[in-house]
PDB file of C-alpha atoms in Angstrom:
ATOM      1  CA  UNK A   1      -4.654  33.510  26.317  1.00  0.00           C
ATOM      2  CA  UNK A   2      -3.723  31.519  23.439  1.00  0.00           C
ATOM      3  CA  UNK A   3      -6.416  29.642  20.832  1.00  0.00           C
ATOM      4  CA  UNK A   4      -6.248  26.159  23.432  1.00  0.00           C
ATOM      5  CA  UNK A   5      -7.855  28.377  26.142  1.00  0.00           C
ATOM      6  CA  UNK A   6     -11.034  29.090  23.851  1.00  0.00           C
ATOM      7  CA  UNK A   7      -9.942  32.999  23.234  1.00  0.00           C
ATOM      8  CA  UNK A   8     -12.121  33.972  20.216  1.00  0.00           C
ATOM      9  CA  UNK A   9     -13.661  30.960  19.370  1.00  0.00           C
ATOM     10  CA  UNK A  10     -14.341  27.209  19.629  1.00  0.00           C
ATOM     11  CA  UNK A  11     -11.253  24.881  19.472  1.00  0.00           C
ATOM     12  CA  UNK A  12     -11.174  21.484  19.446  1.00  0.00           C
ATOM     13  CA  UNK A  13      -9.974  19.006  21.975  1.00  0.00           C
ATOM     14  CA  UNK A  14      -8.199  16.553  19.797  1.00  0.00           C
ATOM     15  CA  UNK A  15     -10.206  13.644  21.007  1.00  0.00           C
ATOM     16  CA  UNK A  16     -11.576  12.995  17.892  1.00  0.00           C
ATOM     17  CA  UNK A  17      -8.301  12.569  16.799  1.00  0.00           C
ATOM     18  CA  UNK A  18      -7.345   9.474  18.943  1.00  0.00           C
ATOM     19  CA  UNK A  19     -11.514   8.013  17.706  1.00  0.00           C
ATOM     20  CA  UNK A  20     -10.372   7.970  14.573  1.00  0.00           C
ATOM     21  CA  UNK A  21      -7.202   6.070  14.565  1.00  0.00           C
ATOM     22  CA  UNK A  22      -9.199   3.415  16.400  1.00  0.00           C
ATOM     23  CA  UNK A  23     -11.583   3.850  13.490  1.00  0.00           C
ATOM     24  CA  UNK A  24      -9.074   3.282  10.979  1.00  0.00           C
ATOM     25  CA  UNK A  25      -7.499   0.290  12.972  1.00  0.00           C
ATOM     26  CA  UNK A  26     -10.793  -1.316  13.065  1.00  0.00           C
ATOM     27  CA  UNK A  27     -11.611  -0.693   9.345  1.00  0.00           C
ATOM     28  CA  UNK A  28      -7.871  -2.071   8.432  1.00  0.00           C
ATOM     29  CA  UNK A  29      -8.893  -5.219  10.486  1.00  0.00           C
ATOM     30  CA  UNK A  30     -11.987  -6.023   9.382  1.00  0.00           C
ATOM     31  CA  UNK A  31     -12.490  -4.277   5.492  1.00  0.00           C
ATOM     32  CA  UNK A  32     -10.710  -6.196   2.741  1.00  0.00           C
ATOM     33  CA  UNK A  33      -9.930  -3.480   0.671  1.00  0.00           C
ATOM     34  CA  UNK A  34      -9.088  -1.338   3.459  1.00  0.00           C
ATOM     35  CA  UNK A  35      -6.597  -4.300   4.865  1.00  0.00           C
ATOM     36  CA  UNK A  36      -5.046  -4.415   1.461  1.00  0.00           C
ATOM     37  CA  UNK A  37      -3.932  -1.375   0.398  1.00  0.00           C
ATOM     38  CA  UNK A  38      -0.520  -0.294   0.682  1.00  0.00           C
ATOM     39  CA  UNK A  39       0.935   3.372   0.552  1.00  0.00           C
ATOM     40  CA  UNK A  40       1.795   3.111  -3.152  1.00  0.00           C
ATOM     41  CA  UNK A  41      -2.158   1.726  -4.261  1.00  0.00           C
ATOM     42  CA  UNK A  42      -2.854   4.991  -1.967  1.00  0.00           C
ATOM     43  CA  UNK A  43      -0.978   7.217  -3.826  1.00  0.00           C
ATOM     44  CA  UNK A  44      -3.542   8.143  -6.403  1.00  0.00           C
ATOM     45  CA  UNK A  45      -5.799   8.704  -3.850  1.00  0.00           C
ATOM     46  CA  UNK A  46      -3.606  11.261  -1.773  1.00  0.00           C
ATOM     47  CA  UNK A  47      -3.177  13.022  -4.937  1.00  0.00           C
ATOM     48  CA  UNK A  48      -6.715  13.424  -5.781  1.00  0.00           C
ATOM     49  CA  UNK A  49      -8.020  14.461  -2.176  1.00  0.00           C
ATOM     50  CA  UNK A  50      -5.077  17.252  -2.548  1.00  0.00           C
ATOM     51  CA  UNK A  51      -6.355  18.426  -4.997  1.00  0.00           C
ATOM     52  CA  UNK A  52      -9.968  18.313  -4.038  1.00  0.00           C
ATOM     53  CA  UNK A  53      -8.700  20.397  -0.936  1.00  0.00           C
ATOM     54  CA  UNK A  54      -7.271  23.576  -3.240  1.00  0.00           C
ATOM     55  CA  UNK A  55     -10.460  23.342  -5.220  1.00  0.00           C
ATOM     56  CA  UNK A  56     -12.455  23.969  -1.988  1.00  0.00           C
ATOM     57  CA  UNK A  57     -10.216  26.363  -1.423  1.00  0.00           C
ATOM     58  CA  UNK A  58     -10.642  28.050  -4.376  1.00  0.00           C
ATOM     59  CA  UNK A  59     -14.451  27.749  -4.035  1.00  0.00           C
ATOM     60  CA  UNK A  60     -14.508  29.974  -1.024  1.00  0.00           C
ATOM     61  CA  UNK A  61     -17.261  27.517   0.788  1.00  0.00           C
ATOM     62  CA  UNK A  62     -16.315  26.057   4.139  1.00  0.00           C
ATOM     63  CA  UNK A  63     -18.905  23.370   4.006  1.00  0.00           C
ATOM     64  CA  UNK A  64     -17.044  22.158   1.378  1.00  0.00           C
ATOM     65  CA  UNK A  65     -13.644  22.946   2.799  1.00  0.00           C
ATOM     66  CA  UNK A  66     -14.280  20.835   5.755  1.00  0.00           C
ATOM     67  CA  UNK A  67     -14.976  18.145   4.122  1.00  0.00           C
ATOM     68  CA  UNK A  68     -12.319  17.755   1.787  1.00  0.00           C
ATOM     69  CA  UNK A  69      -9.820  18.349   4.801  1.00  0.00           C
ATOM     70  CA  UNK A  70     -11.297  15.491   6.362  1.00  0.00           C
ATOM     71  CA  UNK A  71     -10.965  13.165   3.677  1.00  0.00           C
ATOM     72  CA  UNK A  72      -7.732  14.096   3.379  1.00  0.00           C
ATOM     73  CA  UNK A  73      -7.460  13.848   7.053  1.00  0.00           C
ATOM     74  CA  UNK A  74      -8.102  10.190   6.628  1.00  0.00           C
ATOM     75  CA  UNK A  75      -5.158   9.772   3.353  1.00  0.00           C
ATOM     76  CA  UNK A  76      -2.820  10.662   6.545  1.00  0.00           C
ATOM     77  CA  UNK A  77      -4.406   8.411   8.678  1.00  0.00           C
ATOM     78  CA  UNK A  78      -4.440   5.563   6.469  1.00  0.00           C
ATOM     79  CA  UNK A  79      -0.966   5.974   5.593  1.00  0.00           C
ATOM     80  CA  UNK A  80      -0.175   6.170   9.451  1.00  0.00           C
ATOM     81  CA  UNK A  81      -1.888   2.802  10.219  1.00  0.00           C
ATOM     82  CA  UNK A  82      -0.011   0.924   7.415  1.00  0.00           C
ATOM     83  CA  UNK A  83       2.833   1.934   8.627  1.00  0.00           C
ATOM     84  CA  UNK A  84       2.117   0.716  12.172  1.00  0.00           C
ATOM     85  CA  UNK A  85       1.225  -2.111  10.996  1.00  0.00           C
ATOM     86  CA  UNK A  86       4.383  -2.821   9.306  1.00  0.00           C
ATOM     87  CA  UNK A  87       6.070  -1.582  12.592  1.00  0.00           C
ATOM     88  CA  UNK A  88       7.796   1.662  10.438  1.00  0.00           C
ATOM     89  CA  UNK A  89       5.913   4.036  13.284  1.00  0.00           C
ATOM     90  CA  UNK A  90       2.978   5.454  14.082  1.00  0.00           C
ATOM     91  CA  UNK A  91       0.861   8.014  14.493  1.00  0.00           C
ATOM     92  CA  UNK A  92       2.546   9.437  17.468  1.00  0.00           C
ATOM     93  CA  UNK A  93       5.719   9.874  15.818  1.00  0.00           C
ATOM     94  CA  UNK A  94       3.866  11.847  12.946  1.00  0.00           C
ATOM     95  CA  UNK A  95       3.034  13.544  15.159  1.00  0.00           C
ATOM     96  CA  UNK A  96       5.485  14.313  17.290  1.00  0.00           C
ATOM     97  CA  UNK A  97       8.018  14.943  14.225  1.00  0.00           C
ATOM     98  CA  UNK A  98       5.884  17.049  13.476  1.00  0.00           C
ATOM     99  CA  UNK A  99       5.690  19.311  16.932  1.00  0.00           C
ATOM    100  CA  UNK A 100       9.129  19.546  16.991  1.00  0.00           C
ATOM    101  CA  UNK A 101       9.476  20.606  13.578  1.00  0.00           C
ATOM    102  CA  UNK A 102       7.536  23.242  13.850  1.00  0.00           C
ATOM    103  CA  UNK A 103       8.818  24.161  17.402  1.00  0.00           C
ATOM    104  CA  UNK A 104      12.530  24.549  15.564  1.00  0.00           C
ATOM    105  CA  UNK A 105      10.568  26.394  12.381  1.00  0.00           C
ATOM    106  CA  UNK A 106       9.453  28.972  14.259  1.00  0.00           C
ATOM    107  CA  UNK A 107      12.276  30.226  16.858  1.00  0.00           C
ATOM    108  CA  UNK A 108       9.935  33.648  17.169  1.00  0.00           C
ATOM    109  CA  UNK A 109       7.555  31.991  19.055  1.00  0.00           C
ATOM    110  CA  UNK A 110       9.382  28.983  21.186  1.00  0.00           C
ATOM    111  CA  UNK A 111      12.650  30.291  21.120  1.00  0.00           C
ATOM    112  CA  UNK A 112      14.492  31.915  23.620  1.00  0.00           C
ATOM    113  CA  UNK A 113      13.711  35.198  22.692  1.00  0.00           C
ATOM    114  CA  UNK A 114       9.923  34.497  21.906  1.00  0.00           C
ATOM    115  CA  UNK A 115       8.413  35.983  24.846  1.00  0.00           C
ATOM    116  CA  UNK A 116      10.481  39.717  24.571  1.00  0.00           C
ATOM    117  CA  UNK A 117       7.412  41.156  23.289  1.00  0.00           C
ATOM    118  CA  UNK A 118       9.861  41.802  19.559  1.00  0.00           C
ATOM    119  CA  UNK A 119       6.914  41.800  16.749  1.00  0.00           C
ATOM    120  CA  UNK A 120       8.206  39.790  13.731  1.00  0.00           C
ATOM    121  CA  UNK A 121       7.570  40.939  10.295  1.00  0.00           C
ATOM    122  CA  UNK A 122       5.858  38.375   7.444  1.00  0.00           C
ATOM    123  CA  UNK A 123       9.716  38.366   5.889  1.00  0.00           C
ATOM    124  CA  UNK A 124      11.341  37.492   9.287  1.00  0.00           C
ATOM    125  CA  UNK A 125       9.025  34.801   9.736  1.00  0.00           C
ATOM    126  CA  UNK A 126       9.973  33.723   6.317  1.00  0.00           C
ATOM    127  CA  UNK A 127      13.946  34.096   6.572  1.00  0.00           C
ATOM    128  CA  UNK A 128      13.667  32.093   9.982  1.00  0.00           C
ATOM    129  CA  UNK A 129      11.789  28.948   8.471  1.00  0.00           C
ATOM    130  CA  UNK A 130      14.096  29.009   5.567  1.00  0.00           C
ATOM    131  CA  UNK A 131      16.779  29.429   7.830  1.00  0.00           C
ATOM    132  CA  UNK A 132      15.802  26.170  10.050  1.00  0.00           C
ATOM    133  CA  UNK A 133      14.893  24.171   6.560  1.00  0.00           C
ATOM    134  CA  UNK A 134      18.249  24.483   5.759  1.00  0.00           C
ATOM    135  CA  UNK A 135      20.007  24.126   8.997  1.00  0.00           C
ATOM    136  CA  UNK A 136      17.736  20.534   8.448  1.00  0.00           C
ATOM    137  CA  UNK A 137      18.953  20.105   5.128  1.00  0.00           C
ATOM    138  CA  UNK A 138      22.514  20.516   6.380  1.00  0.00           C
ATOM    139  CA  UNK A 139      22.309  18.073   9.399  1.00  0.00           C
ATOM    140  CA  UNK A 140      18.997  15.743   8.810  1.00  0.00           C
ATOM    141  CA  UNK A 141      19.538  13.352  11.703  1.00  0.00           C
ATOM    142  CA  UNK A 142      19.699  16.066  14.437  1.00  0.00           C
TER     143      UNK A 142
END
């Protein structure tokens, strides 16, 4: 089973996801400072909620872990909706870059020879991302 099934825990469904960029639409829309910021006035902002993530991290306390991911949650959000806006893309294609980036990161487990049962070790792992960041690096558009 993998963690989408519900093996070992609660997982979420994404929905909230897809509430929340309606959310942030909305609050572009109708919020003046919301409507006018741009991704450099945003900048700062990123930056700080960063930061406030490693702190939480540091802390050890998932209360406050949670909540700093979500706030930096909505940085990416906000960033995705101005670029909608401006017709750069969207949400989908952050996401969807970032699917397939991961999918070509990680030929262990989505590769052809991901389901031979072969156990990677930590450095593997590591030598194959490097590998595919600089198979990227050497052809970007691909």
């Amino acid at each position: 089973m993998s963690p989408a099934d519900g093996e070992g825990g609660t997982y979420a469904s994404g929905e909230g996801l897809v509430e929340f960029l309606d959310l942030m639409r909305l609050m572009r829309e109708r919020c003046v400072w919301k409507s006018s910021q741009t991704h450099a006035t945003l900048a700062p902002y990123l930056r700080e909620e960063s930061d406030e993530v490693l702190e939480a991290i540091d802390e050890g306390d998932p209360e406050h872990l949670k909540d700093e991911l979500g706030d930096l949650l909505l940085q990416v959000y906000f960033h995705a909706a101005i670029a909608e806006e401006a017709g750069e893309f969207t949400m989908d294609d952050v996401i969807a870059g970032l699917t397939a980036k991961m999918k070509r990161r990680n030929p262990h487990v989505f590769g052809p020879e991901a389901d031979s049962g072969r156990r990677y070790t930590i450095d593997e792992v590591e030598q194959l991302w490097q590998a595919a960041k600089a198979a990227e690096r050497a052809h970007p558009a691909e």
